[in-house]
CSV table of C-alpha atoms in Angstrom, one decimal:
chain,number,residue,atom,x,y,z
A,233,UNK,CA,16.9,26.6,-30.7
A,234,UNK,CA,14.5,23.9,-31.2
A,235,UNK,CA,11.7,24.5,-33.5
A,236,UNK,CA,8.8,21.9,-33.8
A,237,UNK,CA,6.4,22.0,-36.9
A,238,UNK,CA,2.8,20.5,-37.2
A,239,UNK,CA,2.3,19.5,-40.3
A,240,UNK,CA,4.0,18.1,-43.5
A,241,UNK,CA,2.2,19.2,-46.4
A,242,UNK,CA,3.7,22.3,-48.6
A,243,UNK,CA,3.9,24.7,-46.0
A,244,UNK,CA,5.9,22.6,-43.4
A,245,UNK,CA,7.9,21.3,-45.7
A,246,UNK,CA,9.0,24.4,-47.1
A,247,UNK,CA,9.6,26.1,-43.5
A,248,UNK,CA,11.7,22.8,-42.0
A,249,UNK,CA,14.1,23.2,-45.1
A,250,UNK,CA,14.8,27.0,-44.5
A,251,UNK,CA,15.0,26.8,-41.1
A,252,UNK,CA,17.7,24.0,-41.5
A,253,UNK,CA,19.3,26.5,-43.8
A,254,UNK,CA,19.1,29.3,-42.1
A,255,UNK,CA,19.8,28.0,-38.3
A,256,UNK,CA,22.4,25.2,-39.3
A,257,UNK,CA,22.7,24.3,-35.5
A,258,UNK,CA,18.8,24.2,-34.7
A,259,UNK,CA,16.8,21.0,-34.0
A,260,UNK,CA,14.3,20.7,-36.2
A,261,UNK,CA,11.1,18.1,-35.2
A,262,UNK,CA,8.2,17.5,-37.8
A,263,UNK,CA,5.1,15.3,-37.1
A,264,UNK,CA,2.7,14.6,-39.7
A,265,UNK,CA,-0.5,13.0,-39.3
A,266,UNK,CA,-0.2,10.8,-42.7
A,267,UNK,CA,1.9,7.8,-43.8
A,268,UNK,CA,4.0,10.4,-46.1
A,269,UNK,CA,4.9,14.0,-45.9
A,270,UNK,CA,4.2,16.4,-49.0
A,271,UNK,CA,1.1,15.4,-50.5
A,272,UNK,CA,0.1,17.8,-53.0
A,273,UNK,CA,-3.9,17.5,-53.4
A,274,UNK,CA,-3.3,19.8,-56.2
A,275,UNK,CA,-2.3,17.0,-58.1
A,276,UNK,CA,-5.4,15.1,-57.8
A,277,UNK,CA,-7.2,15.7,-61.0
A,278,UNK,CA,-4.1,14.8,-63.1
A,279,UNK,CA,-3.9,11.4,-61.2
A,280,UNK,CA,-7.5,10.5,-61.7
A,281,UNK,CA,-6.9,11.4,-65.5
A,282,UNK,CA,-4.4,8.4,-65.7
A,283,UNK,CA,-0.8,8.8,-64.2
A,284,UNK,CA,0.1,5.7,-63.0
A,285,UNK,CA,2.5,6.4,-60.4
A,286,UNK,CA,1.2,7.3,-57.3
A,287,UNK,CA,4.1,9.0,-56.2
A,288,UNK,CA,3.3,11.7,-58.4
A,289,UNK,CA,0.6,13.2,-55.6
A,290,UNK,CA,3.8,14.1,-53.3
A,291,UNK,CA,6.1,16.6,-53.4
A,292,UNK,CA,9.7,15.8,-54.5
A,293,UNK,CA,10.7,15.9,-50.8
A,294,UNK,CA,10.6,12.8,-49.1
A,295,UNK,CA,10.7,12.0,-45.3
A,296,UNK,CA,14.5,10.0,-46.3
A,297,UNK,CA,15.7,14.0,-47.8
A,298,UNK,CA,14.5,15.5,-45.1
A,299,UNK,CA,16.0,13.4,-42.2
A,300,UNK,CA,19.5,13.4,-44.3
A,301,UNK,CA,19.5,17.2,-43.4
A,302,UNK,CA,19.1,16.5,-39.6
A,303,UNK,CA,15.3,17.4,-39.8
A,304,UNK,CA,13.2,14.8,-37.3
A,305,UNK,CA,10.7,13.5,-39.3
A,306,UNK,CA,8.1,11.8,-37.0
A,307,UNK,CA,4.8,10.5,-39.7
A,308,UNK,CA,1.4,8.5,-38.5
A,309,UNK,CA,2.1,10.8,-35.4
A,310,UNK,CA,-1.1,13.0,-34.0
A,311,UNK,CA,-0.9,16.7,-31.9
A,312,UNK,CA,-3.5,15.6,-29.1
A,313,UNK,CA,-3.1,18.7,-26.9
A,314,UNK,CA,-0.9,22.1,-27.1
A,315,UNK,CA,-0.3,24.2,-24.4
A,316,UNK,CA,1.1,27.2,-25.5
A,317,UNK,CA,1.8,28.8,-22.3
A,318,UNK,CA,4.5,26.2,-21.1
A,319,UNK,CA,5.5,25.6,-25.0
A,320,UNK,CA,4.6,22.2,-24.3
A,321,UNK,CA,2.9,19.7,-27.2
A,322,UNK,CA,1.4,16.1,-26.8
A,323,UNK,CA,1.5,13.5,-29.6
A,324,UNK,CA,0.4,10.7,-30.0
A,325,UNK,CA,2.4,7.7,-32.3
A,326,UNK,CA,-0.7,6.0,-34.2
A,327,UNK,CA,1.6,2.9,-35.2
A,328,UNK,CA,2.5,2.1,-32.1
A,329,UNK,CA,-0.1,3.8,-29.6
A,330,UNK,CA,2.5,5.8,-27.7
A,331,UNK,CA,1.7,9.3,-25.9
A,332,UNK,CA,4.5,11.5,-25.4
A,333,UNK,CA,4.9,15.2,-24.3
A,334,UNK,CA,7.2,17.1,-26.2
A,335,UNK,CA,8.9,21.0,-25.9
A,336,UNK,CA,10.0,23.7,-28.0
A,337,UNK,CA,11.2,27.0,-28.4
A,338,UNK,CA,9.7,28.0,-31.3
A,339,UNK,CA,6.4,26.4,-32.7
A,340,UNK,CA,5.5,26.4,-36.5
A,341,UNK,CA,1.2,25.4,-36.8
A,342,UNK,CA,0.9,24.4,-40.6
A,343,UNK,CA,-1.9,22.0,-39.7
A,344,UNK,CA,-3.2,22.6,-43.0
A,345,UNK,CA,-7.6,22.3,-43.6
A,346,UNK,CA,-10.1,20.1,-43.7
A,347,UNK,CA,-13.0,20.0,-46.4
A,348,UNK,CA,-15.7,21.9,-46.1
A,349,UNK,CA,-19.5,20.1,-45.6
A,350,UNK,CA,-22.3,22.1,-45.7
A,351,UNK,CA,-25.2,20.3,-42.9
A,352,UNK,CA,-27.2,18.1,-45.0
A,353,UNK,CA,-30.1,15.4,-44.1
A,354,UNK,CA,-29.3,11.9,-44.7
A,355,UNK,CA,-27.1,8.9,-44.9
A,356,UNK,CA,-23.5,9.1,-46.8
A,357,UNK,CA,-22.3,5.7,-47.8
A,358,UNK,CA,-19.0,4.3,-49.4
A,359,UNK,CA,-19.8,6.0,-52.9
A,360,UNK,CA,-19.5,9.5,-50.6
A,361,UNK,CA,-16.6,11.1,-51.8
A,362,UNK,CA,-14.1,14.1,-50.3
A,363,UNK,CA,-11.0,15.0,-51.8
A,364,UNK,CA,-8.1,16.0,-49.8
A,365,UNK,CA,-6.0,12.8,-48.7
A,366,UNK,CA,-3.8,10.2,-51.0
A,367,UNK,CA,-6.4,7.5,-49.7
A,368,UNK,CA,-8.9,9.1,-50.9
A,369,UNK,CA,-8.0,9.5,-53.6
A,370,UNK,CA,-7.0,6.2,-54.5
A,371,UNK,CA,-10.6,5.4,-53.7
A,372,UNK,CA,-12.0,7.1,-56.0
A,373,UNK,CA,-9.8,6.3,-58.5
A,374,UNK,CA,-11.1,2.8,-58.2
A,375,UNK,CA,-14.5,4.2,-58.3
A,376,UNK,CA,-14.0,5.5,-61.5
A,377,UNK,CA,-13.1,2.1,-62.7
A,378,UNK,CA,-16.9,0.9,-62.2
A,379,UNK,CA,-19.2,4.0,-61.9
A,380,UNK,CA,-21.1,5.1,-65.1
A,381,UNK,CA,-22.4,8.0,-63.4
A,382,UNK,CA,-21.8,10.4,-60.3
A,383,UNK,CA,-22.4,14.0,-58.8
A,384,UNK,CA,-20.4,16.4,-57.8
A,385,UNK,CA,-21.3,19.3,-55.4
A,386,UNK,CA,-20.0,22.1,-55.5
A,387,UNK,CA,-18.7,24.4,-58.5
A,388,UNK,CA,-15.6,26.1,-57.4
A,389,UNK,CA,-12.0,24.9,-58.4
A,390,UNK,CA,-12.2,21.5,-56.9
A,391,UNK,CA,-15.6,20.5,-58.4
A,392,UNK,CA,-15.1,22.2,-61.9
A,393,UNK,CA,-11.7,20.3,-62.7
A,394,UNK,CA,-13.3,17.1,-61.1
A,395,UNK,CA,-15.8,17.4,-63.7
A,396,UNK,CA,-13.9,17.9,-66.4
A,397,UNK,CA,-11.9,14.7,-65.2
A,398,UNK,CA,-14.9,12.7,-64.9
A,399,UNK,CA,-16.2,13.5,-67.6
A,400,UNK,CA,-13.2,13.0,-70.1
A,401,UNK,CA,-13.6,9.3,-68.7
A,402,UNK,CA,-16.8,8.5,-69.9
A,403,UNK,CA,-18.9,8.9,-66.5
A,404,UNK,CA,-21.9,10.6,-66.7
A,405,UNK,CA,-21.5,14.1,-64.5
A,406,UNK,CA,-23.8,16.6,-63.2
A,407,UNK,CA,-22.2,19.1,-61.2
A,408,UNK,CA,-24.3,20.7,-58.6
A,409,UNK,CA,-23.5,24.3,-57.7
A,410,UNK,CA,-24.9,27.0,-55.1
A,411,UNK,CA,-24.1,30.3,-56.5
A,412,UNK,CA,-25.6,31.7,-59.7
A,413,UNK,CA,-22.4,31.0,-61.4
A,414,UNK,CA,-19.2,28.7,-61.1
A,415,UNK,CA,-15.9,29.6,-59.6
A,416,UNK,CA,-17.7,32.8,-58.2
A,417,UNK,CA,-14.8,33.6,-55.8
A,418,UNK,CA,-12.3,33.5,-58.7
A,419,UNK,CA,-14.3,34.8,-61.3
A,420,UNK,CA,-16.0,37.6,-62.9
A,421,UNK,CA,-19.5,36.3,-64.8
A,422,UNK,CA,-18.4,36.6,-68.4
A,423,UNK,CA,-15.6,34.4,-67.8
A,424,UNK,CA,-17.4,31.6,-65.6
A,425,UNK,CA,-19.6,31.7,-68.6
A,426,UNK,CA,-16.6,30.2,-70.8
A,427,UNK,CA,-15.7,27.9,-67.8
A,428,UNK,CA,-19.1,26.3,-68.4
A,429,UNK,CA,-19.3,26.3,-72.1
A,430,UNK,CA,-16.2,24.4,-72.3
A,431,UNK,CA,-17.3,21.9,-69.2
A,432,UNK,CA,-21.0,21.5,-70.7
A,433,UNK,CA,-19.1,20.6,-73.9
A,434,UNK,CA,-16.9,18.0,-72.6
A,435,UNK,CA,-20.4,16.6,-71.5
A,436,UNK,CA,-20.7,17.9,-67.8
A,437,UNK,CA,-24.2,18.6,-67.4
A,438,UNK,CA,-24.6,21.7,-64.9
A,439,UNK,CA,-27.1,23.2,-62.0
A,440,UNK,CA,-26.8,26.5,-60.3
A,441,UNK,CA,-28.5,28.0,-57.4
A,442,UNK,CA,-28.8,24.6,-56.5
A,443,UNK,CA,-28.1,23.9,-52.9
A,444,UNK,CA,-27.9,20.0,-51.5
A,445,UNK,CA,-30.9,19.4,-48.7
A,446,UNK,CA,-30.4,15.5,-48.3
A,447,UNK,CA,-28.2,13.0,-49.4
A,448,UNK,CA,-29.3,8.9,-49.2
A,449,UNK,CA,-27.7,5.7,-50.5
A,450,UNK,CA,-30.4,3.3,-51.8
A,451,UNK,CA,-30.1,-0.5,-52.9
A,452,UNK,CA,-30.8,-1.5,-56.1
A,453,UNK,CA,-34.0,-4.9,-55.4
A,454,UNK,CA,-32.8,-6.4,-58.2
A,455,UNK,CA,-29.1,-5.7,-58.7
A,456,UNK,CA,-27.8,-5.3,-54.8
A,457,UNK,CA,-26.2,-2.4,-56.9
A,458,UNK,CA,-26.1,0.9,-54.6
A,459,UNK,CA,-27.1,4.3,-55.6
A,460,UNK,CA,-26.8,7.7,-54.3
A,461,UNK,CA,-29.5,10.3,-54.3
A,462,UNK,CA,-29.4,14.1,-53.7
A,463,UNK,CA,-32.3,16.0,-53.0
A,464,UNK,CA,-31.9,20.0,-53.5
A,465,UNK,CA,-33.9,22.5,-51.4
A,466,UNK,CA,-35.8,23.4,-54.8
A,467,UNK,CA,-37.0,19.7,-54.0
A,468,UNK,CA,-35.0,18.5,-57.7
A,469,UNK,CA,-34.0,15.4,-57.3
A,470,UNK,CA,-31.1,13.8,-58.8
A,471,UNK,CA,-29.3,9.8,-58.9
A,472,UNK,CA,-26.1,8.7,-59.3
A,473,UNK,CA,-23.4,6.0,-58.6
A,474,UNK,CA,-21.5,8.1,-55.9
A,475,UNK,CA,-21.1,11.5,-55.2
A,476,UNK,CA,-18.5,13.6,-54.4
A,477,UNK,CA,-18.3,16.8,-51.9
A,478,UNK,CA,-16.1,19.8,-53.3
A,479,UNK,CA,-17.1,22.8,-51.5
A,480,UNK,CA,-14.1,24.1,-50.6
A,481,UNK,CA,-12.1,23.9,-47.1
A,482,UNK,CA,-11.7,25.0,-43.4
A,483,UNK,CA,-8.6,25.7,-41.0
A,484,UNK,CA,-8.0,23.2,-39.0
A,485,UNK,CA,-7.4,25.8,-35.9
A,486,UNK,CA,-9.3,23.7,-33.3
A,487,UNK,CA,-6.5,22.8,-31.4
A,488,UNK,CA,-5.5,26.3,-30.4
A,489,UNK,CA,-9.0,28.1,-30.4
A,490,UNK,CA,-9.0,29.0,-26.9
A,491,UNK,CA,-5.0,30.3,-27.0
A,492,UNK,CA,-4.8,32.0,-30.0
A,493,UNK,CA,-6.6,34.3,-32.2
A,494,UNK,CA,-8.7,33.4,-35.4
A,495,UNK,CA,-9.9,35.4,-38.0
A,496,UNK,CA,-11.9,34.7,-40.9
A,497,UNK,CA,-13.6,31.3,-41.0
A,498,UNK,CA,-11.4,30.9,-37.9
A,499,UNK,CA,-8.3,31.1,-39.9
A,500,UNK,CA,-5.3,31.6,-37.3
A,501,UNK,CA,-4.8,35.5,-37.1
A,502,UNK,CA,-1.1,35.8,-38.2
A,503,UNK,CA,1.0,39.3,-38.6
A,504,UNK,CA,3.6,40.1,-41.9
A,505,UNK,CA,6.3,37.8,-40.0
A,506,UNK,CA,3.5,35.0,-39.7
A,507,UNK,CA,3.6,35.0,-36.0
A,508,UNK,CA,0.6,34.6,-34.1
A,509,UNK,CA,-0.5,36.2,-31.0
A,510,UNK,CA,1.6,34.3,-29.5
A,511,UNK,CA,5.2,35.4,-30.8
A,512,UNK,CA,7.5,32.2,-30.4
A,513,UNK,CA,4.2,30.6,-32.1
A,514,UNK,CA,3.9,30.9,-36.0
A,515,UNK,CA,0.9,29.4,-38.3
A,516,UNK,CA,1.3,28.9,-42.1
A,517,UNK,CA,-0.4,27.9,-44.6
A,518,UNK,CA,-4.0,26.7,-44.9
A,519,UNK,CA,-4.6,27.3,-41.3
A,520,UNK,CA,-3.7,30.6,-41.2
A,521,UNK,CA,-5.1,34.3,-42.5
A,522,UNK,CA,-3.6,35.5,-45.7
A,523,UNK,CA,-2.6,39.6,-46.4
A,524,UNK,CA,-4.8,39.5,-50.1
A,525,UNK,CA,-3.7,42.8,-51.9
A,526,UNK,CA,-6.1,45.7,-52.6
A,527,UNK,CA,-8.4,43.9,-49.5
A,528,UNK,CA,-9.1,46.0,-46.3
A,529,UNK,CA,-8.9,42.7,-44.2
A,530,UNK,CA,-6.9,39.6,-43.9
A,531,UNK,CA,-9.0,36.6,-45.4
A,532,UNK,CA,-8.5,32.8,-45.1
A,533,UNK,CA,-7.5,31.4,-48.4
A,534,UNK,CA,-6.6,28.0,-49.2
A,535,UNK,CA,-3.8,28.7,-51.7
A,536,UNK,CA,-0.3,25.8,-52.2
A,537,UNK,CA,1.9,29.0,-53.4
A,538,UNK,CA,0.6,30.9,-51.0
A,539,UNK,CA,2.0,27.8,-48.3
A,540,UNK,CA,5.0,27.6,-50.1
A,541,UNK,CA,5.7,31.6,-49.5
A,542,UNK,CA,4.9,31.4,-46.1
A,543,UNK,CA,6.3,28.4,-45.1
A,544,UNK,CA,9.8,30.0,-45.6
A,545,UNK,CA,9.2,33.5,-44.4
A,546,UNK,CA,8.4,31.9,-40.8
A,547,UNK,CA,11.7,30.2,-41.0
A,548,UNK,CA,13.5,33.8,-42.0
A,549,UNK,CA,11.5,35.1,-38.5
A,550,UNK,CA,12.0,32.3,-36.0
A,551,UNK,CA,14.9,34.1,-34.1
A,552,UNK,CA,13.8,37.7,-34.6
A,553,UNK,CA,11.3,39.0,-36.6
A,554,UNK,CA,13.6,40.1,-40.2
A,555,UNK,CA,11.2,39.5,-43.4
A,556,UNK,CA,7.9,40.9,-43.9
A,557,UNK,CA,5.6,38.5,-46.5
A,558,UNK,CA,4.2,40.3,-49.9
A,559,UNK,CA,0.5,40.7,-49.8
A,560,UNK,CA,-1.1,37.7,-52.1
A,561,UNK,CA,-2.4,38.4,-55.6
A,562,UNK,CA,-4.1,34.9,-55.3
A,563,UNK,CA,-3.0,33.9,-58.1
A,564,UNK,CA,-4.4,30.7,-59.6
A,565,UNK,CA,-3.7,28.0,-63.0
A,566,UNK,CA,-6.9,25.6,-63.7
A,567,UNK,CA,-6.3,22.6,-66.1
A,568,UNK,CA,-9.9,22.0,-67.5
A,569,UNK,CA,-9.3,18.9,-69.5
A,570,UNK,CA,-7.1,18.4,-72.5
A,571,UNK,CA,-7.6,21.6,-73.9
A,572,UNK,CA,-8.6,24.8,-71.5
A,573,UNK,CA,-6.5,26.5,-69.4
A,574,UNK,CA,-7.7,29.0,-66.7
A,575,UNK,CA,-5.6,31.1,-65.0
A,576,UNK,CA,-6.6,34.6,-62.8
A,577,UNK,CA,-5.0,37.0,-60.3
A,578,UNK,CA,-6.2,39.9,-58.3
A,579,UNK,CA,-9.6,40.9,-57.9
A,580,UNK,CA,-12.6,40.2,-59.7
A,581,UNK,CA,-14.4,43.1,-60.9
A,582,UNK,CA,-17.3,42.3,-58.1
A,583,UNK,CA,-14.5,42.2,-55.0
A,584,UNK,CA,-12.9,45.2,-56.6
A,585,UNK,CA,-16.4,47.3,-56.4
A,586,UNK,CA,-17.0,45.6,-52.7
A,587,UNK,CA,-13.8,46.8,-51.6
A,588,UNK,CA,-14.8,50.4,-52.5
A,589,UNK,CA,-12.5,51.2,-55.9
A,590,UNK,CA,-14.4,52.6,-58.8
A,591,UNK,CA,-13.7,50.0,-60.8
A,592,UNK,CA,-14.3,48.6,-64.5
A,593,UNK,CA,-13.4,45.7,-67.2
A,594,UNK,CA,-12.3,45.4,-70.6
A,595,UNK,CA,-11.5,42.0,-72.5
A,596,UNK,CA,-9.4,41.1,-75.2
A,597,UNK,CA,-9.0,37.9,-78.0
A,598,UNK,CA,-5.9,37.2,-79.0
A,599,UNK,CA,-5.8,34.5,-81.7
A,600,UNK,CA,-2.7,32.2,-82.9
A,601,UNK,CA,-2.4,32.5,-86.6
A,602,UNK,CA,-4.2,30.1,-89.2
A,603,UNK,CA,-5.6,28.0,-86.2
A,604,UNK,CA,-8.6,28.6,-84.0
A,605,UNK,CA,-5.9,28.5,-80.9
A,606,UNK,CA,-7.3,31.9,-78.9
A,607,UNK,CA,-6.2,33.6,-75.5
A,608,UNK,CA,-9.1,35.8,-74.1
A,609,UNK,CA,-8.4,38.0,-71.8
A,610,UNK,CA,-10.1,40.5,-68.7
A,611,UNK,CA,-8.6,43.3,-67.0
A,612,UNK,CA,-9.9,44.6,-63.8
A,613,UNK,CA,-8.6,48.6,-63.3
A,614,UNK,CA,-9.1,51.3,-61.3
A,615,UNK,CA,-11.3,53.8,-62.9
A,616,UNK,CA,-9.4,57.1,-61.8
A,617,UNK,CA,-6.3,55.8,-62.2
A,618,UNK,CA,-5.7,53.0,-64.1
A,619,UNK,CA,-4.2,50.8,-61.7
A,620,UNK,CA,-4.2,47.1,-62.3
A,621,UNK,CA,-6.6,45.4,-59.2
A,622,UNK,CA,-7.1,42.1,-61.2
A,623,UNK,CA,-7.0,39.4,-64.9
A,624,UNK,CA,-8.1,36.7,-65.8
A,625,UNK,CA,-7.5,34.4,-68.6
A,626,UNK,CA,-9.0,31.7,-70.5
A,627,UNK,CA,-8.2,29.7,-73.8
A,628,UNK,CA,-6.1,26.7,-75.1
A,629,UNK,CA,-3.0,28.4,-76.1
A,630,UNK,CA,0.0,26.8,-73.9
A,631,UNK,CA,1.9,28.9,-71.4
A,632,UNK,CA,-0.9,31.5,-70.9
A,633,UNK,CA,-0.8,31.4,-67.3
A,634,UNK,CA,2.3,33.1,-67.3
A,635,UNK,CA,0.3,36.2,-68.5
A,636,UNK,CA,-1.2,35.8,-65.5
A,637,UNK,CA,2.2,35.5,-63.2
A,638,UNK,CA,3.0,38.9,-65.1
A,639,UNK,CA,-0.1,40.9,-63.9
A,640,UNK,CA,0.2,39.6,-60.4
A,641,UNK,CA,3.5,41.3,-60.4
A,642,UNK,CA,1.9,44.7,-61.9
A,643,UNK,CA,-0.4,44.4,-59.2
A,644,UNK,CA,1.7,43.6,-56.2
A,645,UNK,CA,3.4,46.9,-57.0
A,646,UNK,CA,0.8,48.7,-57.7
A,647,UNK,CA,1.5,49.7,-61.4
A,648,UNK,CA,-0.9,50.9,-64.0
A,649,UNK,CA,-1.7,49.5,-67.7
A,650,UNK,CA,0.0,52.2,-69.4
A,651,UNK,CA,3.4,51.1,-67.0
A,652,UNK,CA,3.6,47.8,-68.6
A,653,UNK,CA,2.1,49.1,-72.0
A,654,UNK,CA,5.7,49.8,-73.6
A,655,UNK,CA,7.6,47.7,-71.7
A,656,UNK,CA,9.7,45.4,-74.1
A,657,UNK,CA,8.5,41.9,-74.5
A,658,UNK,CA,9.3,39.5,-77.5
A,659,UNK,CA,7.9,39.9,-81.2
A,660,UNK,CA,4.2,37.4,-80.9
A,661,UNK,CA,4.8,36.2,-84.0
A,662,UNK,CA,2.9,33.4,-83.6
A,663,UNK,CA,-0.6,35.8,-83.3
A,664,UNK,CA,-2.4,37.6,-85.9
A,665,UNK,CA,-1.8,40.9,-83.5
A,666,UNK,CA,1.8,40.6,-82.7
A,667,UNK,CA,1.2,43.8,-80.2
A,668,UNK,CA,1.4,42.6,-76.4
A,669,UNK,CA,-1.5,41.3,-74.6
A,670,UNK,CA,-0.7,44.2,-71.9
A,671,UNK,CA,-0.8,46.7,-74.9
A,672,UNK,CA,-3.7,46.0,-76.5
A,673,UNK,CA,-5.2,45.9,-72.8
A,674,UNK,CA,-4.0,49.4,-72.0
A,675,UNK,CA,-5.9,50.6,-75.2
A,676,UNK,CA,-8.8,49.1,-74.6
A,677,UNK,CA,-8.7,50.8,-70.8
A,678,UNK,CA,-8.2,54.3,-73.2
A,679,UNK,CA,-11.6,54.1,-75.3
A,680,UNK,CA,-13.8,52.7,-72.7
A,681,UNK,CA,-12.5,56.0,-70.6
A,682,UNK,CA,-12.6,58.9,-72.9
């Protein structure tokens, strides 16, 4: 069997080692776009904040691991044309301008996204910044190095860490955001309101219901010095030394539009076993729809554990279809600086109520004894019920995204608060209420419903 793979980022990775493990006598071809394979973008904002080494944007697998277990690694190598038909690929070698044409049996898409750019008027210059790529973002690393001030559209987990980032090094940042409050996807209102406490305290200065009409790049008479301006459609207008775009991302499907079939945002429509409409073809990762739990219909969701996941349930299904993937909880981790951590799963209480449940909220503070170290804490539940649908969490106590990781579990199979309320967890000495954070929860669900 010979089972070609577009892509090297998380998912393709992930897929390439478990197909070598599970079909020891396949051949196994990978072609990668980019100099490297397993670029985590993930990783981004910690580089920016000062780690030196730049291998610390990749994944631990290098192309050298991958080729010592037979895999064909083939980098700075371009999919011009697929034909899915005659399970026939072209590519093209950027380093040395070769085309060839190239079969396969099975075909594994995990062409990952691209950003996102809302149309805007204007002129973009070099101080125009989109973060996705290890070039990129050793540019603006360097930027950083000069700029005393910049702006950042876009207020959902990109932008808001990039703030925070910026920020914490001294650079004046305004963050620029369309909806009426940040990280709207992820979060319920009360908590965005803590995200942007703690960002407008670490000196981010922030706009909402802002949306970006025109963008120019204007010389300095005096100083040759560039600047960039942004005009909103409100008609506010605002200057800085560069800007950078983090409005989220799109599938990069367009290669197979016209053979296979998208989805949301056109998102490549994949079943439980990841295949595509086309069974020997399979599509992971960002290019592809994800199963979110408690949601009538597959979404598109730009999610690296979410890659990971599917990456090796394709390989478990290239012969025959064997393993069905979980549903997602989306689950999500935010580092916002030196001292927040964010972390949610599930639904909001605003996707739960659009989804039809008769839903609710309740929230929690748990603080660590004689400090102001605090953990607070949402829970989305059913009404009726009491079935978990979603929780988020926000504070600076370390390791509370695993809180998180344990409610994405509850949810995945489909438990209740009072399920988890007694459950045995270790003594919290460390918190004026030693009870459990899941305990304390499931009370709170009690006296809101009598």
């Amino acid at each position: 069997m010979k089972v070609v793979i577009v892509g090297g980022a998380h998912a393709a990775v992930a897929c390439a080692i478990k197909t070598r493990t599970e079909y020891p006598d396949s051949e196994i071809v990978l072609y990668e776009r980019q100099k490297s394979i397993g670029f985590a973008a993930q990783n981004i904002p910690r580089y920016l904040l000062g780690h030196q080494d730049f291998s610390y944007l990749f994944n631990e697998q290098t192309k050298a691991q991958l080729e010592n277990l037979k895999i064909q690694v083939f980098t700075q190598t371009v999919v011009v044309e697929l034909n899915l038909g005659v399970k026939k690929l072209k590519v093209f070698d950027l380093s040395q301008e070769l085309e060839e044409e190239v079969t396969y049996d099975k075909l594994v898409l995990a062409m990952g996204s691209s950003p996102s750019l809302p149309l805007a008027q204007g002129y973009v210059g070099k101080n125009f910044f989109i973060i996705k790529r290890a070039d990129e973002a050793e540019k603006l690393k360097k930027f950083m190095q000069e700029a005393h001030s910049v702006l950042i559209v876009g207020g959902g987990a990109i932008g808001t860490e990039l703030a925070q980032v910026m920020s914490s090094r001294g650079i004046e940042t305004t963050l620029l955001h369309s909806s009426s409050h940040l990280l709207h996807n992820y979060l319920d209102e009360a908590v965005s309101d803590r995200v942007r406490k703690s960002l407008e305290e670490s000196g981010v200065t922030i706009f909402t219901d802002e949306i970006v009409h025109s963008i120019t790049e204007e010389a300095d008479e005096q100083s040759a010095r560039k600047s960039s301006h942004i005009q909103t459609q409100k008609g506010k207008q605002f200057v800085a030394d560069g800007v950078i775009y983090a409005t989220g991302f799109l599938p990069n499907s367009f290669l197979v539009a016209e053979q296979l079939d998208l989805g949301d945002k056109g998102a490549i429509v994949v079943n439980d076993y990841l295949q595509t409409s086309q069974e020997d073809v399979f599509a992971v990762g960002d290019c592809a729809t994800t199963q979110v739990k408690n949601m009538k219909t597959a979404r598109y969701l730009s999610h690296a554990s979410d890659a990971l996941r599917q990456g090796e349930i394709a390989a478990f299904n290239l012969r025959k279809p064997q393993r069905k993937i979980p549903a997602t909880q989306s689950t999500y981790k935010f580092i916002l600086g030196s001292r927040h951590i964010l972390a949610v799963t599930g639904l909001n209480l605003a996707k739960a109520q659009s989804e039809g449940f008769a839903a609710a909220i309740v929230s929690i503070r748990d603080v660590v004894v004689d400090t102001h170290d605090y953990v607070d804490s949402w829970l989305v539940y059913e009404k009726k019920t009491h079935k978990i649908l979603g929780y988020q969490c926000f504070g600076n106590v370390e390791g509370i995204a695993e809180q998180a990781d344990l409610i994405s579990l509850a949810i995945q199979n489909d438990m209740s608060i009072e399920s988890l309320e007694y459950s045995d967890f270790h003594f919290r000495t460390t918190y004026n209420n030693p009870q459990s954070f899941v305990k304390r929860l499931a009370d709170e669900v009690r006296i809101k419903e009598r």
